[in-house]
Amino acid sequence: MYDLFSQEKKASWKTKLGFGTYFYTGNTEKFDLSSDFQLTRKDTLIESNLFLKGAYGEVEKVQNKQEFTGGLKFDYKPLSVFSPFVLFSFYNNKFKDIELRLSSLLGAKYSFYMTDASDLSISAAIQYDTERFYEATPDKEKIRLSFRPRVLQPNVQEFDDYMLVFNTSLEAKLLEKISLKLTYNYDYESMPILETIKKTDTSFITSLVLNF
């Protein structure tokens, strides 16, 4: 277990590459692909995390899924009880009409318990979004509050406009550097940009993860 007040820890690097897919042929032809990549460097002063995720799907050769997200996060003194952080990210989802959402967050994390394998903490941040759409116009700018575990994200300019985001995963080691990962995602957007877009999206993903 880490000493949360310790100032001595050698820098460590971790890389994860996840990949999951399935393909059906016959009476139904369906294809789905999901992948994610994470690169983390951590020492007593700075923890940096680069992440990229993507999902693509087709039914009867007609695209029905396209979602990409990624970003870069920096935590200052990540092994301390109190740790400020900044995050820059992008998001694309063709079927939510979001061509590009750019987000920047500034906040702080409070840790209760920390080991090599777990980090129990809560955090809060202010989030600034700019959004560009495939069909809807004009572009939008929003200021949100973000709480982690990241569940509620209200728009401070219009509280009827909010997002509920819940992500959880379970990872089991199969071999020395290969794990099986089960992920559940729940996303709710109270005011989607188009009336034809559903407010709720859920997904359950099974993938193999390579750890370096």
PDB file of C-alpha atoms in Angstrom:
ATOM      1  CA  MET A   1       0.000   0.000   0.000  1.00  0.00           C
ATOM      2  CA  TYR A   2       1.203   3.505  -0.788  1.00  0.00           C
ATOM      3  CA  ASP A   3       1.848   6.039   1.908  1.00  0.00           C
ATOM      4  CA  LEU A   4      -0.382   8.837   0.622  1.00  0.00           C
ATOM      5  CA  PHE A   5       1.946  11.426   2.115  1.00  0.00           C
ATOM      6  CA  SER A   6       5.123   9.846   0.735  1.00  0.00           C
ATOM      7  CA  GLN A   7       7.241  11.949  -1.589  1.00  0.00           C
ATOM      8  CA  GLU A   8       9.495   9.091  -2.770  1.00  0.00           C
ATOM      9  CA  LYS A   9       8.369   6.822  -5.600  1.00  0.00           C
ATOM     10  CA  LYS A  10      10.175   5.845  -8.780  1.00  0.00           C
ATOM     11  CA  ALA A  11       8.396   6.752 -12.041  1.00  0.00           C
ATOM     12  CA  SER A  12       6.418   3.854 -13.498  1.00  0.00           C
ATOM     13  CA  TRP A  13       4.957   3.266 -16.966  1.00  0.00           C
ATOM     14  CA  LYS A  14       1.881   1.174 -17.795  1.00  0.00           C
ATOM     15  CA  THR A  15       0.378   0.410 -21.194  1.00  0.00           C
ATOM     16  CA  LYS A  16      -2.945  -1.321 -21.877  1.00  0.00           C
ATOM     17  CA  LEU A  17      -4.370  -2.333 -25.244  1.00  0.00           C
ATOM     18  CA  GLY A  18      -7.897  -3.783 -25.374  1.00  0.00           C
ATOM     19  CA  PHE A  19      -9.651  -5.406 -28.311  1.00  0.00           C
ATOM     20  CA  GLY A  20     -13.121  -6.940 -28.659  1.00  0.00           C
ATOM     21  CA  THR A  21     -15.129  -7.968 -31.710  1.00  0.00           C
ATOM     22  CA  TYR A  22     -17.786 -10.320 -33.054  1.00  0.00           C
ATOM     23  CA  PHE A  23     -18.997 -11.135 -36.551  1.00  0.00           C
ATOM     24  CA  TYR A  24     -22.127 -13.055 -37.601  1.00  0.00           C
ATOM     25  CA  THR A  25     -22.968 -14.363 -41.067  1.00  0.00           C
ATOM     26  CA  GLY A  26     -25.957 -16.354 -42.333  1.00  0.00           C
ATOM     27  CA  ASN A  27     -29.528 -15.262 -41.696  1.00  0.00           C
ATOM     28  CA  THR A  28     -28.163 -12.168 -39.960  1.00  0.00           C
ATOM     29  CA  GLU A  29     -24.962 -10.418 -40.876  1.00  0.00           C
ATOM     30  CA  LYS A  30     -23.608  -8.304 -38.055  1.00  0.00           C
ATOM     31  CA  PHE A  31     -20.202  -6.904 -37.150  1.00  0.00           C
ATOM     32  CA  ASP A  32     -19.045  -5.035 -34.046  1.00  0.00           C
ATOM     33  CA  LEU A  33     -15.596  -3.844 -33.059  1.00  0.00           C
ATOM     34  CA  SER A  34     -14.374  -2.058 -29.928  1.00  0.00           C
ATOM     35  CA  SER A  35     -10.854  -1.126 -28.901  1.00  0.00           C
ATOM     36  CA  ASP A  36      -9.125   1.004 -26.286  1.00  0.00           C
ATOM     37  CA  PHE A  37      -5.587   2.112 -25.509  1.00  0.00           C
ATOM     38  CA  GLN A  38      -4.097   3.623 -22.354  1.00  0.00           C
ATOM     39  CA  LEU A  39      -0.594   4.863 -21.611  1.00  0.00           C
ATOM     40  CA  THR A  40       0.121   5.975 -18.037  1.00  0.00           C
ATOM     41  CA  ARG A  41       3.230   7.442 -16.417  1.00  0.00           C
ATOM     42  CA  LYS A  42       3.178   7.995 -12.665  1.00  0.00           C
ATOM     43  CA  ASP A  43       5.549   9.338 -10.033  1.00  0.00           C
ATOM     44  CA  THR A  44       5.116  11.379  -6.848  1.00  0.00           C
ATOM     45  CA  LEU A  45       4.846  14.686  -8.715  1.00  0.00           C
ATOM     46  CA  ILE A  46       2.841  14.030 -11.898  1.00  0.00           C
ATOM     47  CA  GLU A  47       0.618  11.270 -13.243  1.00  0.00           C
ATOM     48  CA  SER A  48      -0.129  11.538 -16.969  1.00  0.00           C
ATOM     49  CA  ASN A  49      -2.667   9.377 -18.764  1.00  0.00           C
ATOM     50  CA  LEU A  50      -3.238   9.195 -22.531  1.00  0.00           C
ATOM     51  CA  PHE A  51      -6.353   7.263 -23.594  1.00  0.00           C
ATOM     52  CA  LEU A  52      -8.116   6.415 -26.859  1.00  0.00           C
ATOM     53  CA  LYS A  53     -11.317   4.397 -27.366  1.00  0.00           C
ATOM     54  CA  GLY A  54     -13.320   3.462 -30.431  1.00  0.00           C
ATOM     55  CA  ALA A  55     -16.424   1.470 -31.378  1.00  0.00           C
ATOM     56  CA  TYR A  56     -17.787   0.600 -34.823  1.00  0.00           C
ATOM     57  CA  GLY A  57     -20.717  -1.566 -35.899  1.00  0.00           C
ATOM     58  CA  GLU A  58     -22.662  -2.768 -38.949  1.00  0.00           C
ATOM     59  CA  VAL A  59     -25.898  -4.734 -39.483  1.00  0.00           C
ATOM     60  CA  GLU A  60     -26.509  -6.184 -42.968  1.00  0.00           C
ATOM     61  CA  LYS A  61     -23.578  -4.024 -44.166  1.00  0.00           C
ATOM     62  CA  VAL A  62     -25.318  -0.857 -42.946  1.00  0.00           C
ATOM     63  CA  GLN A  63     -23.384   1.127 -40.355  1.00  0.00           C
ATOM     64  CA  ASN A  64     -25.215   1.459 -37.037  1.00  0.00           C
ATOM     65  CA  LYS A  65     -22.445   2.493 -34.643  1.00  0.00           C
ATOM     66  CA  GLN A  66     -19.561   4.971 -34.700  1.00  0.00           C
ATOM     67  CA  GLU A  67     -18.087   6.363 -31.506  1.00  0.00           C
ATOM     68  CA  PHE A  68     -14.577   7.625 -30.803  1.00  0.00           C
ATOM     69  CA  THR A  69     -13.153   9.312 -27.728  1.00  0.00           C
ATOM     70  CA  GLY A  70      -9.730  10.159 -26.364  1.00  0.00           C
ATOM     71  CA  GLY A  71      -7.826  12.557 -24.217  1.00  0.00           C
ATOM     72  CA  LEU A  72      -4.919  13.462 -21.990  1.00  0.00           C
ATOM     73  CA  LYS A  73      -5.085  13.862 -18.204  1.00  0.00           C
ATOM     74  CA  PHE A  74      -2.539  15.232 -15.722  1.00  0.00           C
ATOM     75  CA  ASP A  75      -2.746  14.774 -11.929  1.00  0.00           C
ATOM     76  CA  TYR A  76      -0.478  16.844  -9.661  1.00  0.00           C
ATOM     77  CA  LYS A  77       0.934  14.866  -6.720  1.00  0.00           C
ATOM     78  CA  PRO A  78      -1.259  11.798  -7.454  1.00  0.00           C
ATOM     79  CA  LEU A  79      -0.133   9.930  -4.315  1.00  0.00           C
ATOM     80  CA  SER A  80      -1.315  12.708  -2.011  1.00  0.00           C
ATOM     81  CA  VAL A  81      -4.678  12.744  -0.266  1.00  0.00           C
ATOM     82  CA  PHE A  82      -5.616  15.874  -2.235  1.00  0.00           C
ATOM     83  CA  SER A  83      -4.622  16.003  -5.922  1.00  0.00           C
ATOM     84  CA  PRO A  84      -5.549  18.711  -8.485  1.00  0.00           C
ATOM     85  CA  PHE A  85      -5.952  17.580 -12.093  1.00  0.00           C
ATOM     86  CA  VAL A  86      -6.586  18.853 -15.615  1.00  0.00           C
ATOM     87  CA  LEU A  87      -8.113  16.892 -18.500  1.00  0.00           C
ATOM     88  CA  PHE A  88      -8.446  17.571 -22.245  1.00  0.00           C
ATOM     89  CA  SER A  89     -10.605  15.240 -24.348  1.00  0.00           C
ATOM     90  CA  PHE A  90     -12.509  14.806 -27.608  1.00  0.00           C
ATOM     91  CA  TYR A  91     -15.656  12.828 -28.467  1.00  0.00           C
ATOM     92  CA  ASN A  92     -17.375  11.799 -31.716  1.00  0.00           C
ATOM     93  CA  ASN A  93     -20.640   9.889 -32.141  1.00  0.00           C
ATOM     94  CA  LYS A  94     -22.256   9.916 -35.577  1.00  0.00           C
ATOM     95  CA  PHE A  95     -25.535   8.469 -34.337  1.00  0.00           C
ATOM     96  CA  LYS A  96     -25.894  11.148 -31.650  1.00  0.00           C
ATOM     97  CA  ASP A  97     -25.198  13.787 -34.334  1.00  0.00           C
ATOM     98  CA  ILE A  98     -22.025  14.862 -32.497  1.00  0.00           C
ATOM     99  CA  GLU A  99     -19.302  15.488 -35.057  1.00  0.00           C
ATOM    100  CA  LEU A 100     -16.846  16.752 -32.434  1.00  0.00           C
ATOM    101  CA  ARG A 101     -17.087  17.605 -28.749  1.00  0.00           C
ATOM    102  CA  LEU A 102     -13.970  19.153 -27.209  1.00  0.00           C
ATOM    103  CA  SER A 103     -13.844  19.225 -23.414  1.00  0.00           C
ATOM    104  CA  SER A 104     -11.479  20.653 -20.840  1.00  0.00           C
ATOM    105  CA  LEU A 105     -11.769  19.974 -17.101  1.00  0.00           C
ATOM    106  CA  LEU A 106     -10.111  21.529 -14.087  1.00  0.00           C
ATOM    107  CA  GLY A 107     -10.706  19.909 -10.719  1.00  0.00           C
ATOM    108  CA  ALA A 108      -9.368  18.054  -7.708  1.00  0.00           C
ATOM    109  CA  LYS A 109      -9.464  14.529  -6.286  1.00  0.00           C
ATOM    110  CA  TYR A 110      -9.681  13.419  -2.652  1.00  0.00           C
ATOM    111  CA  SER A 111      -8.343   9.892  -1.986  1.00  0.00           C
ATOM    112  CA  PHE A 112      -9.562   7.631   0.845  1.00  0.00           C
ATOM    113  CA  TYR A 113      -7.554   4.489   0.095  1.00  0.00           C
ATOM    114  CA  MET A 114      -4.829   3.695  -2.433  1.00  0.00           C
ATOM    115  CA  THR A 115      -2.889   0.548  -3.378  1.00  0.00           C
ATOM    116  CA  ASP A 116      -1.136  -0.686  -6.522  1.00  0.00           C
ATOM    117  CA  ALA A 117      -4.438  -2.182  -7.712  1.00  0.00           C
ATOM    118  CA  SER A 118      -7.084   0.246  -6.466  1.00  0.00           C
ATOM    119  CA  ASP A 119      -7.814   3.895  -5.822  1.00  0.00           C
ATOM    120  CA  LEU A 120     -10.902   4.836  -3.810  1.00  0.00           C
ATOM    121  CA  SER A 121     -11.558   8.530  -4.252  1.00  0.00           C
ATOM    122  CA  ILE A 122     -14.058  11.245  -5.084  1.00  0.00           C
ATOM    123  CA  SER A 123     -13.480  14.304  -7.241  1.00  0.00           C
ATOM    124  CA  ALA A 124     -15.202  17.369  -8.609  1.00  0.00           C
ATOM    125  CA  ALA A 125     -14.389  19.563 -11.592  1.00  0.00           C
ATOM    126  CA  ILE A 126     -15.678  22.341 -13.772  1.00  0.00           C
ATOM    127  CA  GLN A 127     -15.954  21.309 -17.421  1.00  0.00           C
ATOM    128  CA  TYR A 128     -16.054  23.461 -20.560  1.00  0.00           C
ATOM    129  CA  ASP A 129     -17.443  21.895 -23.774  1.00  0.00           C
ATOM    130  CA  THR A 130     -17.576  23.081 -27.358  1.00  0.00           C
ATOM    131  CA  GLU A 131     -19.716  20.998 -29.735  1.00  0.00           C
ATOM    132  CA  ARG A 132     -20.011  20.740 -33.505  1.00  0.00           C
ATOM    133  CA  PHE A 133     -22.810  18.697 -35.089  1.00  0.00           C
ATOM    134  CA  TYR A 134     -23.400  16.807 -38.331  1.00  0.00           C
ATOM    135  CA  GLU A 135     -26.926  18.195 -38.911  1.00  0.00           C
ATOM    136  CA  ALA A 136     -27.921  20.511 -36.113  1.00  0.00           C
ATOM    137  CA  THR A 137     -26.699  24.111 -36.103  1.00  0.00           C
ATOM    138  CA  PRO A 138     -25.270  26.278 -34.695  1.00  0.00           C
ATOM    139  CA  ASP A 139     -22.289  25.028 -32.691  1.00  0.00           C
ATOM    140  CA  LYS A 140     -22.726  25.078 -28.915  1.00  0.00           C
ATOM    141  CA  GLU A 141     -20.664  25.943 -25.854  1.00  0.00           C
ATOM    142  CA  LYS A 142     -21.508  24.616 -22.384  1.00  0.00           C
ATOM    143  CA  ILE A 143     -20.113  24.827 -18.871  1.00  0.00           C
ATOM    144  CA  ARG A 144     -20.763  21.730 -16.775  1.00  0.00           C
ATOM    145  CA  LEU A 145     -19.987  20.475 -13.298  1.00  0.00           C
ATOM    146  CA  SER A 146     -18.487  16.991 -13.185  1.00  0.00           C
ATOM    147  CA  PHE A 147     -18.435  14.676 -10.164  1.00  0.00           C
ATOM    148  CA  ARG A 148     -16.531  11.381  -9.875  1.00  0.00           C
ATOM    149  CA  PRO A 149     -17.397   8.653  -9.560  1.00  0.00           C
ATOM    150  CA  ARG A 150     -18.585  10.404 -12.737  1.00  0.00           C
ATOM    151  CA  VAL A 151     -22.362  10.139 -12.505  1.00  0.00           C
ATOM    152  CA  LEU A 152     -23.932  13.603 -12.756  1.00  0.00           C
ATOM    153  CA  GLN A 153     -22.817  16.354 -15.172  1.00  0.00           C
ATOM    154  CA  PRO A 154     -25.255  19.305 -15.083  1.00  0.00           C
ATOM    155  CA  ASN A 155     -25.063  22.296 -17.404  1.00  0.00           C
ATOM    156  CA  VAL A 156     -24.610  25.251 -15.032  1.00  0.00           C
ATOM    157  CA  GLN A 157     -26.288  27.578 -17.553  1.00  0.00           C
ATOM    158  CA  GLU A 158     -29.388  25.377 -17.906  1.00  0.00           C
ATOM    159  CA  PHE A 159     -29.928  22.749 -15.204  1.00  0.00           C
ATOM    160  CA  ASP A 160     -32.590  20.912 -17.241  1.00  0.00           C
ATOM    161  CA  ASP A 161     -29.704  19.995 -19.540  1.00  0.00           C
ATOM    162  CA  TYR A 162     -27.653  17.330 -17.786  1.00  0.00           C
ATOM    163  CA  MET A 163     -25.828  14.064 -18.417  1.00  0.00           C
ATOM    164  CA  LEU A 164     -25.693  10.898 -16.332  1.00  0.00           C
ATOM    165  CA  VAL A 165     -22.585   8.822 -17.031  1.00  0.00           C
ATOM    166  CA  PHE A 166     -21.817   5.520 -15.331  1.00  0.00           C
ATOM    167  CA  ASN A 167     -18.908   3.270 -16.346  1.00  0.00           C
ATOM    168  CA  THR A 168     -17.715   0.184 -14.517  1.00  0.00           C
ATOM    169  CA  SER A 169     -15.390  -2.660 -15.449  1.00  0.00           C
ATOM    170  CA  LEU A 170     -14.090  -5.945 -14.087  1.00  0.00           C
ATOM    171  CA  GLU A 171     -10.743  -7.335 -15.237  1.00  0.00           C
ATOM    172  CA  ALA A 172      -9.537 -10.907 -14.647  1.00  0.00           C
ATOM    173  CA  LYS A 173      -5.989 -12.051 -15.372  1.00  0.00           C
ATOM    174  CA  LEU A 174      -5.766 -14.964 -17.830  1.00  0.00           C
ATOM    175  CA  LEU A 175      -2.017 -15.038 -18.508  1.00  0.00           C
ATOM    176  CA  GLU A 176       0.921 -12.959 -17.280  1.00  0.00           C
ATOM    177  CA  LYS A 177       0.187 -10.069 -19.661  1.00  0.00           C
ATOM    178  CA  ILE A 178      -3.311 -10.922 -20.926  1.00  0.00           C
ATOM    179  CA  SER A 179      -6.575 -10.200 -19.106  1.00  0.00           C
ATOM    180  CA  LEU A 180     -10.285 -10.570 -19.809  1.00  0.00           C
ATOM    181  CA  LYS A 181     -12.186  -7.315 -19.272  1.00  0.00           C
ATOM    182  CA  LEU A 182     -15.943  -6.881 -18.848  1.00  0.00           C
ATOM    183  CA  THR A 183     -17.229  -3.301 -19.162  1.00  0.00           C
ATOM    184  CA  TYR A 184     -20.688  -1.812 -18.637  1.00  0.00           C
ATOM    185  CA  ASN A 185     -21.467   1.734 -19.839  1.00  0.00           C
ATOM    186  CA  TYR A 186     -24.601   3.773 -19.128  1.00  0.00           C
ATOM    187  CA  ASP A 187     -25.105   7.214 -20.720  1.00  0.00           C
ATOM    188  CA  TYR A 188     -28.164   9.419 -20.338  1.00  0.00           C
ATOM    189  CA  GLU A 189     -28.507  12.857 -21.945  1.00  0.00           C
ATOM    190  CA  SER A 190     -31.610  14.790 -20.877  1.00  0.00           C
ATOM    191  CA  MET A 191     -31.670  17.086 -23.936  1.00  0.00           C
ATOM    192  CA  PRO A 192     -30.236  15.354 -27.037  1.00  0.00           C
ATOM    193  CA  ILE A 193     -29.562  17.686 -29.941  1.00  0.00           C
ATOM    194  CA  LEU A 194     -32.230  16.030 -32.152  1.00  0.00           C
ATOM    195  CA  GLU A 195     -35.672  14.730 -31.103  1.00  0.00           C
ATOM    196  CA  THR A 196     -35.052  11.507 -33.022  1.00  0.00           C
ATOM    197  CA  ILE A 197     -32.062  10.632 -30.804  1.00  0.00           C
ATOM    198  CA  LYS A 198     -32.800   8.425 -27.794  1.00  0.00           C
ATOM    199  CA  LYS A 199     -31.807   9.792 -24.407  1.00  0.00           C
ATOM    200  CA  THR A 200     -30.317   6.560 -23.046  1.00  0.00           C
ATOM    201  CA  ASP A 201     -27.451   4.424 -24.355  1.00  0.00           C
ATOM    202  CA  THR A 202     -26.114   1.306 -22.662  1.00  0.00           C
ATOM    203  CA  SER A 203     -23.412  -1.135 -23.699  1.00  0.00           C
ATOM    204  CA  PHE A 204     -21.806  -4.288 -22.350  1.00  0.00           C
ATOM    205  CA  ILE A 205     -18.371  -5.021 -23.798  1.00  0.00           C
ATOM    206  CA  THR A 206     -16.151  -8.089 -23.473  1.00  0.00           C
ATOM    207  CA  SER A 207     -12.545  -7.628 -24.547  1.00  0.00           C
ATOM    208  CA  LEU A 208      -9.043  -9.027 -24.228  1.00  0.00           C
ATOM    209  CA  VAL A 209      -6.480  -6.662 -22.715  1.00  0.00           C
ATOM    210  CA  LEU A 210      -2.729  -6.726 -23.275  1.00  0.00           C
ATOM    211  CA  ASN A 211      -0.709  -5.265 -20.386  1.00  0.00           C
ATOM    212  CA  PHE A 212       2.833  -3.970 -20.922  1.00  0.00           C
TER     213      PHE A 212
END
